[in-house]
Amino acid sequence: MSDPMRPRASLRTAVVWEVLKDALDRRVKATGRESLDVLDTGGGSGNFAVPVARLGHRVTVVDPSPNALFALERRAAEAGVADRVKGVQGDAHGLFDVVERGGYDAVLCHGVLEYVDNPDEGVRNVVDALRPEGVLSLLAAGLGGAVIARALAGHFKEARHALADPDGRWGEGDPVPHRFTAEQLTALVEGAGLRVGAVHGVRVFADLVPGVLVDTEPGALEALLKLEAAAAELASFHSVATQLHVLGETQGADGG
């Protein structure tokens, strides 16, 4: 996945990026500080960290992969934001071995919750990194999208298995340890003491539409992006999204 503003990649990131950018803009207005401190857990090579740094914020990326952090360093340098992006090796469980507790205006937790042993603990951990007034951007795999994908591939037993499995897995060969419903994710965020500012379905249609159609049909990409944006906020589509995005806000944060 590339930066959110690159056209093809934007199918996967546009909805999250717009919600995140708006949340950061609101924090800037509320704090009176133009530059925020942002923590990106599992941020890898900087798909979001570098665009956030382009907005003028300071971003710390925590990731267990040295290769990803090397790619992050290179990407930040190419984008001219190397002075605002710092990569440190670590993971969600040992987060405070490498970063400050309560030191961030915003925390990104994208594609991490699926892989932690205890999702409740994982969310509480990243929330502890927030300042008294801050926002959490949580992106995780959606159950419904996986069920639909297995069914459309003709794997009906696996699709049914995922529906009944407590972790939303379709079988032993499933590479994703946990999937979530929108209700489960909001419960995790609220259980960690935050209020839910917004819930969006991500990649509602993008993974179902043949790539060749999007790449060759004039205007198809832009039209699909608009469709994704329109459906993202509708609760009826959350249940079929490939990913779910929840914006959590501390009780002290300005929700307006």
Short mmCIF file of C-alpha atoms in Angstrom, two decimals:
data_model
loop_
_atom_site.label_atom_id
_atom_site.label_comp_id
_atom_site.label_asym_id
_atom_site.label_seq_id
_atom_site.Cartn_x
_atom_site.Cartn_y
_atom_site.Cartn_z
CA MET A 1 0.00 0.00 0.00
CA SER A 2 1.28 3.46 -0.92
CA ASP A 3 0.62 6.91 0.44
CA PRO A 4 -3.07 7.78 0.85
CA MET A 5 -2.90 10.38 -1.89
CA ARG A 6 -1.68 8.00 -4.60
CA PRO A 7 -4.69 7.21 -6.79
CA ARG A 8 -4.84 3.39 -6.91
CA ALA A 9 -3.85 2.99 -3.27
CA SER A 10 -6.43 5.55 -2.26
CA LEU A 11 -9.14 2.93 -2.75
CA ARG A 12 -7.84 1.27 0.40
CA THR A 13 -6.93 4.35 2.40
CA ALA A 14 -9.06 7.33 1.32
CA VAL A 15 -11.82 6.93 3.89
CA VAL A 16 -9.41 6.45 6.80
CA TRP A 17 -7.20 9.30 5.65
CA GLU A 18 -10.05 11.81 5.47
CA VAL A 19 -11.32 10.88 8.95
CA LEU A 20 -7.80 10.98 10.40
CA LYS A 21 -6.88 14.28 8.77
CA ASP A 22 -10.08 15.89 10.06
CA ALA A 23 -9.40 14.57 13.58
CA LEU A 24 -5.84 15.95 13.53
CA ASP A 25 -7.08 19.30 12.25
CA ARG A 26 -9.54 19.46 15.15
CA ARG A 27 -6.77 18.65 17.63
CA VAL A 28 -4.65 21.46 16.15
CA LYS A 29 -7.49 23.95 16.66
CA ALA A 30 -8.25 22.67 20.16
CA THR A 31 -4.64 22.73 21.35
CA GLY A 32 -3.52 25.86 19.55
CA ARG A 33 -0.41 23.95 18.45
CA GLU A 34 0.30 23.58 14.75
CA SER A 35 2.43 20.48 15.28
CA LEU A 36 1.06 17.48 17.16
CA ASP A 37 2.85 14.45 18.57
CA VAL A 38 1.52 11.36 16.80
CA LEU A 39 2.28 7.71 17.54
CA ASP A 40 1.82 5.13 14.79
CA THR A 41 1.88 1.61 16.25
CA GLY A 42 2.65 -1.04 13.65
CA GLY A 43 3.15 1.79 11.17
CA GLY A 44 5.61 -0.18 9.05
CA SER A 45 7.08 1.69 6.11
CA GLY A 46 5.09 4.86 6.75
CA ASN A 47 1.91 4.53 4.68
CA PHE A 48 0.22 6.94 7.06
CA ALA A 49 3.16 8.29 9.04
CA VAL A 50 4.76 10.10 6.11
CA PRO A 51 1.55 11.84 4.94
CA VAL A 52 0.84 12.82 8.57
CA ALA A 53 4.34 14.27 8.81
CA ARG A 54 3.69 16.19 5.59
CA LEU A 55 0.92 17.96 7.48
CA GLY A 56 3.59 19.26 9.85
CA HIS A 57 3.22 16.80 12.73
CA ARG A 58 5.92 14.82 14.54
CA VAL A 59 5.39 11.08 14.09
CA THR A 60 6.91 8.19 16.00
CA VAL A 61 6.49 4.82 14.30
CA VAL A 62 6.77 1.65 16.39
CA ASP A 63 7.14 -1.54 14.35
CA PRO A 64 8.77 -4.93 15.00
CA SER A 65 10.27 -5.17 11.50
CA PRO A 66 13.75 -3.67 10.90
CA ASN A 67 13.13 -3.88 7.14
CA ALA A 68 9.91 -1.87 7.44
CA LEU A 69 11.66 0.75 9.55
CA PHE A 70 14.45 1.00 7.00
CA ALA A 71 11.85 1.55 4.27
CA LEU A 72 10.18 4.16 6.51
CA GLU A 73 13.47 6.06 6.85
CA ARG A 74 13.97 6.05 3.09
CA ARG A 75 10.39 7.11 2.35
CA ALA A 76 10.50 9.93 4.91
CA ALA A 77 13.75 11.20 3.40
CA GLU A 78 12.32 11.13 -0.12
CA ALA A 79 9.29 13.08 1.10
CA GLY A 80 11.45 15.67 2.83
CA VAL A 81 10.07 14.93 6.31
CA ALA A 82 12.93 12.91 7.81
CA ASP A 83 13.25 15.44 10.64
CA ARG A 84 9.63 14.81 11.69
CA VAL A 85 9.54 10.99 11.49
CA LYS A 86 11.22 8.67 13.96
CA GLY A 87 11.13 4.88 13.75
CA VAL A 88 11.71 2.61 16.74
CA GLN A 89 11.66 -1.17 16.87
CA GLY A 90 8.99 -2.62 19.17
CA ASP A 91 5.42 -3.88 19.37
CA ALA A 92 2.10 -3.11 21.05
CA HIS A 93 2.77 -5.34 24.06
CA GLY A 94 6.08 -3.73 24.97
CA LEU A 95 5.02 -0.29 23.77
CA PHE A 96 6.20 1.63 26.82
CA ASP A 97 9.62 0.07 26.67
CA VAL A 98 10.25 2.30 23.65
CA VAL A 99 7.83 5.27 23.87
CA GLU A 100 6.46 7.62 26.52
CA ARG A 101 3.22 6.79 28.31
CA GLY A 102 0.68 9.59 27.95
CA GLY A 103 2.85 11.54 25.53
CA TYR A 104 0.80 11.73 22.32
CA ASP A 105 -2.02 13.82 20.90
CA ALA A 106 -3.03 11.04 18.53
CA VAL A 107 -2.34 7.33 18.25
CA LEU A 108 -2.76 5.26 15.10
CA CYS A 109 -3.39 1.55 15.55
CA HIS A 110 -3.90 0.26 12.02
CA GLY A 111 -3.77 -3.44 11.21
CA VAL A 112 -2.40 -4.32 14.64
CA LEU A 113 -5.36 -5.49 16.72
CA GLU A 114 -5.87 -8.55 14.51
CA TYR A 115 -2.52 -9.94 15.62
CA VAL A 116 -2.38 -9.28 19.36
CA ASP A 117 -3.20 -12.15 21.73
CA ASN A 118 -5.58 -10.04 23.82
CA PRO A 119 -7.40 -7.30 21.84
CA ASP A 120 -8.80 -5.72 25.04
CA GLU A 121 -5.31 -5.34 26.45
CA GLY A 122 -4.02 -4.15 23.08
CA VAL A 123 -6.52 -1.29 22.91
CA ARG A 124 -5.96 -0.28 26.54
CA ASN A 125 -2.23 -0.21 25.91
CA VAL A 126 -2.39 2.16 22.95
CA VAL A 127 -4.94 4.35 24.76
CA ASP A 128 -2.45 4.71 27.62
CA ALA A 129 -0.12 6.43 25.17
CA LEU A 130 -2.62 9.29 24.72
CA ARG A 131 -2.51 12.60 26.51
CA PRO A 132 -5.60 13.54 28.59
CA GLU A 133 -6.98 15.11 25.41
CA GLY A 134 -6.32 12.95 22.38
CA VAL A 135 -7.68 10.74 19.61
CA LEU A 136 -7.24 7.09 18.65
CA SER A 137 -7.47 5.94 15.04
CA LEU A 138 -8.23 2.21 15.11
CA LEU A 139 -8.36 0.15 11.91
CA ALA A 140 -8.96 -3.59 12.01
CA ALA A 141 -10.17 -6.47 9.86
CA GLY A 142 -13.94 -6.76 9.51
CA LEU A 143 -15.70 -10.08 9.86
CA GLY A 144 -18.31 -9.54 7.16
CA GLY A 145 -15.86 -8.72 4.41
CA ALA A 146 -13.98 -11.98 4.99
CA VAL A 147 -17.20 -14.01 4.97
CA ILE A 148 -18.26 -12.48 1.66
CA ALA A 149 -14.82 -12.98 0.14
CA ARG A 150 -14.77 -16.69 1.04
CA ALA A 151 -18.31 -17.18 -0.26
CA LEU A 152 -17.60 -15.44 -3.56
CA ALA A 153 -14.53 -17.65 -3.97
CA GLY A 154 -16.78 -20.70 -3.61
CA HIS A 155 -15.54 -21.62 -0.13
CA PHE A 156 -18.97 -21.80 1.47
CA LYS A 157 -18.02 -23.99 4.42
CA GLU A 158 -15.19 -21.63 5.30
CA ALA A 159 -17.51 -18.64 5.04
CA ARG A 160 -19.96 -20.30 7.43
CA HIS A 161 -17.13 -21.29 9.77
CA ALA A 162 -15.98 -17.65 10.01
CA LEU A 163 -19.49 -16.58 10.96
CA ALA A 164 -19.57 -18.97 13.90
CA ASP A 165 -15.95 -18.66 15.02
CA PRO A 166 -15.38 -16.40 18.08
CA ASP A 167 -12.35 -14.86 16.37
CA GLY A 168 -13.94 -14.64 12.94
CA ARG A 169 -11.48 -17.09 11.37
CA TRP A 170 -12.48 -19.25 8.41
CA GLY A 171 -10.17 -22.17 9.27
CA GLU A 172 -6.75 -23.36 10.34
CA GLY A 173 -5.15 -21.87 7.24
CA ASP A 174 -6.52 -18.39 7.92
CA PRO A 175 -3.57 -15.98 8.30
CA VAL A 176 -5.61 -13.47 10.33
CA PRO A 177 -5.92 -14.38 14.06
CA HIS A 178 -8.84 -12.02 14.83
CA ARG A 179 -11.61 -10.27 12.92
CA PHE A 180 -14.18 -7.93 14.36
CA THR A 181 -17.67 -6.54 13.97
CA ALA A 182 -18.27 -2.83 14.34
CA GLU A 183 -20.01 -3.54 17.66
CA GLN A 184 -17.00 -5.43 18.99
CA LEU A 185 -14.56 -2.68 18.05
CA THR A 186 -16.69 0.09 19.54
CA ALA A 187 -17.03 -1.97 22.73
CA LEU A 188 -13.23 -2.31 22.92
CA VAL A 189 -12.74 1.43 22.45
CA GLU A 190 -15.40 2.34 25.02
CA GLY A 191 -14.05 -0.28 27.41
CA ALA A 192 -10.69 1.51 27.31
CA GLY A 193 -12.38 4.70 28.48
CA LEU A 194 -12.79 6.54 25.17
CA ARG A 195 -15.92 7.76 23.49
CA VAL A 196 -16.55 6.70 19.91
CA GLY A 197 -16.41 9.70 17.61
CA ALA A 198 -17.08 7.88 14.34
CA VAL A 199 -17.27 4.43 12.77
CA HIS A 200 -16.57 3.83 9.08
CA GLY A 201 -16.60 0.82 6.81
CA VAL A 202 -13.43 0.60 4.72
CA ARG A 203 -13.11 -1.22 1.38
CA VAL A 204 -16.81 -2.01 1.20
CA PHE A 205 -16.68 -2.47 -2.59
CA ALA A 206 -13.01 -2.05 -3.53
CA ASP A 207 -12.03 -5.69 -2.89
CA LEU A 208 -15.05 -7.01 -4.79
CA VAL A 209 -14.60 -5.01 -7.99
CA PRO A 210 -12.24 -6.50 -10.62
CA GLY A 211 -9.03 -4.49 -10.69
CA VAL A 212 -8.95 -4.48 -14.48
CA LEU A 213 -12.26 -2.61 -14.54
CA VAL A 214 -11.00 0.07 -12.17
CA ASP A 215 -7.72 0.46 -14.06
CA THR A 216 -9.12 0.56 -17.60
CA GLU A 217 -12.63 2.02 -17.45
CA PRO A 218 -12.47 5.84 -17.77
CA GLY A 219 -13.63 7.53 -14.58
CA ALA A 220 -14.16 4.23 -12.76
CA LEU A 221 -11.59 4.87 -10.04
CA GLU A 222 -12.99 8.27 -9.12
CA ALA A 223 -16.56 6.96 -9.17
CA LEU A 224 -15.61 4.00 -6.95
CA LEU A 225 -13.85 6.33 -4.52
CA LYS A 226 -17.00 8.43 -4.24
CA LEU A 227 -19.11 5.31 -3.73
CA GLU A 228 -16.78 4.08 -0.97
CA ALA A 229 -16.96 7.47 0.75
CA ALA A 230 -20.76 7.54 0.54
CA ALA A 231 -21.18 4.02 1.94
CA ALA A 232 -18.48 4.28 4.61
CA GLU A 233 -20.62 6.11 7.15
CA LEU A 234 -23.74 4.01 6.67
CA ALA A 235 -24.12 1.42 9.43
CA SER A 236 -25.81 -0.99 7.03
CA PHE A 237 -22.54 -1.35 5.12
CA HIS A 238 -20.28 -1.77 8.16
CA SER A 239 -21.24 -5.43 8.34
CA VAL A 240 -19.79 -6.19 4.89
CA ALA A 241 -16.64 -4.03 4.94
CA THR A 242 -13.21 -5.62 4.60
CA GLN A 243 -11.94 -3.32 7.34
CA LEU A 244 -13.54 -1.19 10.03
CA HIS A 245 -12.29 2.16 11.24
CA VAL A 246 -13.19 3.54 14.66
CA LEU A 247 -12.21 6.99 15.84
CA GLY A 248 -11.98 7.12 19.62
CA GLU A 249 -11.67 10.32 21.64
CA THR A 250 -10.67 10.86 25.24
CA GLN A 251 -13.37 12.34 27.45
CA GLY A 252 -11.38 15.58 27.53
CA ALA A 253 -11.00 15.89 23.77
CA ASP A 254 -13.12 18.34 21.83
CA GLY A 255 -15.42 16.23 19.68
CA GLY A 256 -16.54 19.20 17.63
#
